Tab-separated table of C-alpha atoms and ligand atoms in Angstrom:
chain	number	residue	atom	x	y	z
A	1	UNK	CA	-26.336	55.457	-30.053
A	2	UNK	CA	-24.013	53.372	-32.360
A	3	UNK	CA	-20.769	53.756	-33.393
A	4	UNK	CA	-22.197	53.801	-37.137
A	5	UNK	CA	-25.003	55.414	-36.704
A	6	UNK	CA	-25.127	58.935	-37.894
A	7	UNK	CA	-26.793	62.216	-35.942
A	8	UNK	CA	-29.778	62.325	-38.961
A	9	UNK	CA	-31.151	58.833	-37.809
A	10	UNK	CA	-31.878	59.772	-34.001
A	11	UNK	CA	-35.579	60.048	-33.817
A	12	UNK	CA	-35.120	62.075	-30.943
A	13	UNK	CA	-36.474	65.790	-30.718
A	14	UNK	CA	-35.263	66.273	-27.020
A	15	UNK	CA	-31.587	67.914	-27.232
A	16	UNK	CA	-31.786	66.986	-23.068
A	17	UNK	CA	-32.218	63.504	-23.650
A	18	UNK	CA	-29.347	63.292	-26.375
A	19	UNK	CA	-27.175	65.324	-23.846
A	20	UNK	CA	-27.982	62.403	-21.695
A	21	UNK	CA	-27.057	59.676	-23.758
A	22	UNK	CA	-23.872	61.022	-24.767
A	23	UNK	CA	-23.111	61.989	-21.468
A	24	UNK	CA	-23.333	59.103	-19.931
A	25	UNK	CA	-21.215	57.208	-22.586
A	26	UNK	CA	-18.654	59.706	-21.430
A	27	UNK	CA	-18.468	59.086	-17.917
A	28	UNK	CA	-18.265	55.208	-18.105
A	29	UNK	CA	-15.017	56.543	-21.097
A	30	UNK	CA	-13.653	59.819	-20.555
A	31	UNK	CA	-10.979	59.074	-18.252
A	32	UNK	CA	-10.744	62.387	-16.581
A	33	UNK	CA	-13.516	64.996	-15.676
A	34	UNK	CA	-15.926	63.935	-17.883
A	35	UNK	CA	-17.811	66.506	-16.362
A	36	UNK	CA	-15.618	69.483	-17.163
A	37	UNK	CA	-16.686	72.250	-19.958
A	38	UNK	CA	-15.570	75.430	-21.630
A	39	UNK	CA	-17.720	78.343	-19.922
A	40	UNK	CA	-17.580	81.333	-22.720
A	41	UNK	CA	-18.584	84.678	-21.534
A	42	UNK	CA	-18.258	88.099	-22.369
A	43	UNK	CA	-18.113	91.797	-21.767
A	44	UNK	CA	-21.090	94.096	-23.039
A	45	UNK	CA	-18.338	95.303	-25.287
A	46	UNK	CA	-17.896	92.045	-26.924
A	47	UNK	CA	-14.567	90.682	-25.652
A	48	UNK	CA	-15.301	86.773	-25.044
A	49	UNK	CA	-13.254	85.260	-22.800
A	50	UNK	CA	-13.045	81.014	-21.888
A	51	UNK	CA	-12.680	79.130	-19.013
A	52	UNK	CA	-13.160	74.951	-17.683
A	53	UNK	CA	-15.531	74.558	-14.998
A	54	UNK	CA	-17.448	71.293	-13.679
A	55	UNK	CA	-20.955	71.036	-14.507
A	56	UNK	CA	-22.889	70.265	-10.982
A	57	UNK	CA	-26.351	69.858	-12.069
A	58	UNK	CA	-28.196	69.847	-15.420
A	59	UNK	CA	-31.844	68.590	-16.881
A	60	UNK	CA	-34.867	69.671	-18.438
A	61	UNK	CA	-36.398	70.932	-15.173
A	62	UNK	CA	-33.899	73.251	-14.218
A	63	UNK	CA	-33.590	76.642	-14.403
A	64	UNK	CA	-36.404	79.686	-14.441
A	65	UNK	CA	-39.842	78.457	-15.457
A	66	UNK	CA	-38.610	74.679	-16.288
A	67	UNK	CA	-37.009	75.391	-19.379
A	68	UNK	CA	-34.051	73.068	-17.990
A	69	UNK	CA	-30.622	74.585	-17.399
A	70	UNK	CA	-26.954	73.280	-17.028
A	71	UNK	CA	-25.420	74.682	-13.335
A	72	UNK	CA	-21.806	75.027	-12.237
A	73	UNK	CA	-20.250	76.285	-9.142
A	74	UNK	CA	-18.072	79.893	-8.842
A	75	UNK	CA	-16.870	82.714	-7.127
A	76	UNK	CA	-18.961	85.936	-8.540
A	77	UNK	CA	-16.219	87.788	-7.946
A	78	UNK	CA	-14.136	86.247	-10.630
A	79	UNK	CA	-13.284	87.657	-13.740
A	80	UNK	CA	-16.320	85.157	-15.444
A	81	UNK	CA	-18.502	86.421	-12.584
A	82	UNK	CA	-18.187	90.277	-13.106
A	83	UNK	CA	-18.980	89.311	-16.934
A	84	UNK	CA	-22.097	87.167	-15.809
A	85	UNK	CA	-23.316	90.288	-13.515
A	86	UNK	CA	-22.846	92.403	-16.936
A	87	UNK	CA	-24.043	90.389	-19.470
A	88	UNK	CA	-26.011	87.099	-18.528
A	89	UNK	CA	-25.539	85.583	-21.702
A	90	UNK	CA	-22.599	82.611	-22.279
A	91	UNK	CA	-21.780	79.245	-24.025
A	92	UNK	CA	-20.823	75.891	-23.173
A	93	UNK	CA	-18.484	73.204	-24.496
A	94	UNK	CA	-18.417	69.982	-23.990
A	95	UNK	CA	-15.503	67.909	-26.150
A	96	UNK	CA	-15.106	64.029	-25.023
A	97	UNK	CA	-11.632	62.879	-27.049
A	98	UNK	CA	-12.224	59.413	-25.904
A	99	UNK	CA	-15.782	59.622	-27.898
A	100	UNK	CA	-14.964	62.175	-30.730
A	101	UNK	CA	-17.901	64.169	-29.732
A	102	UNK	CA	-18.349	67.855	-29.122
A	103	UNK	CA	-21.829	69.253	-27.294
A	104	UNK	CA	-21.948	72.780	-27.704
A	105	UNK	CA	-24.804	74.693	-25.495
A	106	UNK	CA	-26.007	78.529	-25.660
A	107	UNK	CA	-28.128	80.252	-23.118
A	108	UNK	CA	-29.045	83.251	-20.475
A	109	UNK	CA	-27.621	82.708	-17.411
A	110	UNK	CA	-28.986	82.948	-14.269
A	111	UNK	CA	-27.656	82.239	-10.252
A	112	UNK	CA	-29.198	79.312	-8.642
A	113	UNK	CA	-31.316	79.812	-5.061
A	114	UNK	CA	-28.932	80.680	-2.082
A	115	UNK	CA	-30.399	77.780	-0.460
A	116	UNK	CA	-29.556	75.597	-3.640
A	117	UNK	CA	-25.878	77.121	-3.070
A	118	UNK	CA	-25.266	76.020	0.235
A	119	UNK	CA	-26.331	72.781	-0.167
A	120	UNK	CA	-23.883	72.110	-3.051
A	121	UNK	CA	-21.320	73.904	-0.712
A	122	UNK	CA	-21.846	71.726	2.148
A	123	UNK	CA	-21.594	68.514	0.560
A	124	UNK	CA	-18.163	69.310	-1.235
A	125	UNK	CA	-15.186	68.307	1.348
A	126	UNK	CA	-14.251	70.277	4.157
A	127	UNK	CA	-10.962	71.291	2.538
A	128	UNK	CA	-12.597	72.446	-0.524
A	129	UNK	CA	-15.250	74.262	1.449
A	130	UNK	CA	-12.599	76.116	2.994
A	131	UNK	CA	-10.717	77.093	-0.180
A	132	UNK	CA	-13.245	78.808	-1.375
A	133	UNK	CA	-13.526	80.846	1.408
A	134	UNK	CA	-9.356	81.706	1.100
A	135	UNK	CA	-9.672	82.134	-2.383
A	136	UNK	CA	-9.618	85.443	-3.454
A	137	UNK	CA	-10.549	84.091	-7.356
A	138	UNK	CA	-8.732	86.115	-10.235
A	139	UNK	CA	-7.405	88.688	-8.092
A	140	UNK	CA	-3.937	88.855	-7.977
A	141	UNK	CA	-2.050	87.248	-5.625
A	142	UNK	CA	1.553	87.925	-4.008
A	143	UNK	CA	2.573	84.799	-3.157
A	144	UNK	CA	1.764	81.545	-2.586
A	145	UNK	CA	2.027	81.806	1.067
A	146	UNK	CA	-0.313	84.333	1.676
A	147	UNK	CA	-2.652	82.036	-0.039
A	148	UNK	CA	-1.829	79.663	2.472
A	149	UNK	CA	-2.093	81.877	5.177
A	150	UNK	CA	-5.403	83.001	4.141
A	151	UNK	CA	-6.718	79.179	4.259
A	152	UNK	CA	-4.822	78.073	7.464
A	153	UNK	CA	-7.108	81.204	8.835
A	154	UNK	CA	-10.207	80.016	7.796
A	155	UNK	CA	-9.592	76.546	8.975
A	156	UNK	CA	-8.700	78.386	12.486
A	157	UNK	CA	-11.998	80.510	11.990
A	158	UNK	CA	-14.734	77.859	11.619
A	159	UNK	CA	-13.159	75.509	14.124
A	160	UNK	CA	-15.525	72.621	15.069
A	161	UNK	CA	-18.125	74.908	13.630
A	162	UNK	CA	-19.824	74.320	10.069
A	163	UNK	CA	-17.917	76.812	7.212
A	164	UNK	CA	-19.558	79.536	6.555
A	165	UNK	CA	-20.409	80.124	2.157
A	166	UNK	CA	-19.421	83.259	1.340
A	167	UNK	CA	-22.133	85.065	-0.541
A	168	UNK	CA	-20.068	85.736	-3.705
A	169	UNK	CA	-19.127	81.343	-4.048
A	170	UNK	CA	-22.326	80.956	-5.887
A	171	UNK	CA	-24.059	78.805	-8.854
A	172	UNK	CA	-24.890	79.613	-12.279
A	173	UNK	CA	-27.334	77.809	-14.350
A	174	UNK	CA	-27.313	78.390	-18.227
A	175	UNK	CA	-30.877	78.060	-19.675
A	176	UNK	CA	-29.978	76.569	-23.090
A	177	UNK	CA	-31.477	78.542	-26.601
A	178	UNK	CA	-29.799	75.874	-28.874
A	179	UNK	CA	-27.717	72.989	-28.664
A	180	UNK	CA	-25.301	71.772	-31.108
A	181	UNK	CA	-24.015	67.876	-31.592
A	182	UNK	CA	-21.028	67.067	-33.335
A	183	UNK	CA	-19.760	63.412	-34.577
A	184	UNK	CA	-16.805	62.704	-35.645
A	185	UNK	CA	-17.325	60.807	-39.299
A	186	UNK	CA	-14.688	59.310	-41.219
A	187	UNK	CA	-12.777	61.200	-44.612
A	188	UNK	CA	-14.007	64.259	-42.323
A	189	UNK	CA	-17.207	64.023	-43.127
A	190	UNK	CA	-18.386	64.904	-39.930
A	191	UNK	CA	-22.205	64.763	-38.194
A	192	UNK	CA	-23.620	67.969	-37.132
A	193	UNK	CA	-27.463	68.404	-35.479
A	194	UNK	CA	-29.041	71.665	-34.162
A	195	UNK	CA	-31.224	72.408	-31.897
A	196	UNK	CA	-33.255	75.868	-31.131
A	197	UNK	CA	-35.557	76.088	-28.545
A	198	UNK	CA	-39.136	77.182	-30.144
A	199	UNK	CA	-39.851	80.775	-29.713
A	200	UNK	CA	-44.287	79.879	-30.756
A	201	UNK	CA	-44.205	77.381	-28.082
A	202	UNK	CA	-42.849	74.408	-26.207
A	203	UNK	CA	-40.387	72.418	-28.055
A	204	UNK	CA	-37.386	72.498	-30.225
A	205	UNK	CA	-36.871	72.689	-33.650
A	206	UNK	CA	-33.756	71.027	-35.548
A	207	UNK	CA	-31.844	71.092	-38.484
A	208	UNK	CA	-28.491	69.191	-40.069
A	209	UNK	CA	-25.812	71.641	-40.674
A	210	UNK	CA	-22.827	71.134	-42.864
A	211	UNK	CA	-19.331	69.944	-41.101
B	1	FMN	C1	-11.028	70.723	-15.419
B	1	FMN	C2	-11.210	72.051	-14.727
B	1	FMN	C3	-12.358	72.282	-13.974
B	1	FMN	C4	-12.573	73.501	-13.336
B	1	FMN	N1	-13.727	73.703	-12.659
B	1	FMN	C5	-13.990	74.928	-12.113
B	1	FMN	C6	-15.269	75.189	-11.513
B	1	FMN	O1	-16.172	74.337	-11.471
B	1	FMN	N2	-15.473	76.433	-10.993
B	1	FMN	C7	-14.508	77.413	-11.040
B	1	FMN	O2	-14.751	78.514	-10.529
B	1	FMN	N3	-13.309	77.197	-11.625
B	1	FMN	C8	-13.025	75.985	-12.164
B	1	FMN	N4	-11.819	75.748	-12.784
B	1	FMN	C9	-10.842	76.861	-12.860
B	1	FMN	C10	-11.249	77.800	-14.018
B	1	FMN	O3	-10.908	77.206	-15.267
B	1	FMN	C11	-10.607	79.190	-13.915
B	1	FMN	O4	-9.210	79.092	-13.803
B	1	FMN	C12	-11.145	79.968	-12.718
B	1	FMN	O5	-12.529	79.730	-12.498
B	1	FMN	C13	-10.940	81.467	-12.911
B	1	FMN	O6	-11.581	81.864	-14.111
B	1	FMN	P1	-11.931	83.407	-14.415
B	1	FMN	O7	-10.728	84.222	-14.010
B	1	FMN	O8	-12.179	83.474	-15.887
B	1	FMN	O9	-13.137	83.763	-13.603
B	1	FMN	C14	-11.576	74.524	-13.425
B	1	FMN	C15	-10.414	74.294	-14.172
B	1	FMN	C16	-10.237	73.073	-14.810
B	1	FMN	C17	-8.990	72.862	-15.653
């Protein structure tokens, strides 16, 4: 896609394959963590609350019965992954600066495969694989030192062995119901493009909506 060209000339119908494009414009421009989105979830009650997180995996063939999904790594004993076990649904952000462009995703939620896990596990570095076993996430935490502690321990525990995932450092993949695409326009007249996933059949339908 252009520079001038404007969200109501892409032909496309595929939301996935516009992800793609834009995505990939952002990792040869984003300079940092071009792969790094706002994960919105939520209590049955209502209270939203936001967090960054990488995205690991995405497409239109992931996810439950190939409707494509969007997968990032977590412990599911975090404050996000007590609201995931209690209410499945959540929203994703993407916002490149460098690009002036803004992906928002919406979707059910579901954990990947525990074989799917550990093979994302296993191929991050040793260190990391060991931080997430010292990592206690969003539990409160002394000090520092017992943090430390806690990962010196596991270091000493899976000597010259392979590290152990713990159950609870899991994936998550969000099976989009709509996607959103925003473009920055000049005199803030800005692009915007919707997407909802067909609820008669395969597909997507799409709409313009106003800045
Ligand atoms: C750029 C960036 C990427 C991050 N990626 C992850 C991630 O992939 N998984 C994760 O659990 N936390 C990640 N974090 C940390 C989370 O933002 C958050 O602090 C942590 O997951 C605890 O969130 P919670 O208490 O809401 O569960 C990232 C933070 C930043 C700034």
């Amino acid at each position: 896609m252009t520079d001038d060209q404007s969200l109501s000339q892409i032909p496309s119908a595929d939301p996935f394959a516009l992800f793609d494009e834009w995505y990939a414009e952002a990792r040869l421009r984003e300079p940092n963590d071009s792969n790094a989105m706002a994960l919105a979830t939520a209590t049955p009650g209502g209270a939203p609350s936001v967090r960054m997180v990488l995205l690991k995996g995405h497409g239109p063939d992931l996810g439950t019965g190939g409707g494509g999904g969007f997968t990032f790594y977590t412990n599911a004993h975090s404050r996000k992954g007590q609201e995931i076990r209690a209410n499945a649904e959540a929203a994703l952000l993407f916002h490149w600066k460098s690009l002036r462009r803004q992906i928002r995703i919406e979707g059910g939620l579901r954990e990947v495969a525990p074989e799917v896990a550990d093979a994302y596990f296993h191929s991050r570095s040793r260190d990391s694989q060991l931080g997430a076993v010292a990592s206690d996430q969003s539990r409160p935490l002394d000090s520092r030192t017992i943090f430390l502690e806690r990962y010196e321990a596991a270091r000493a525990r899976f000597a010259g062995g392979e590290v152990e995932r713990p159950a609870h450092w899991t994936g998550f993949t969000l099976c989009p119901r709509a996607f959103e695409f925003w473009l920055d326009r000049p005199n803030r007249l800005h692009d915007r493009r919707r997407f909802e996933r067909r609820t008669d059949g395969p597909g997507w339908t799409d709409m313009l909506l106003y800045p």
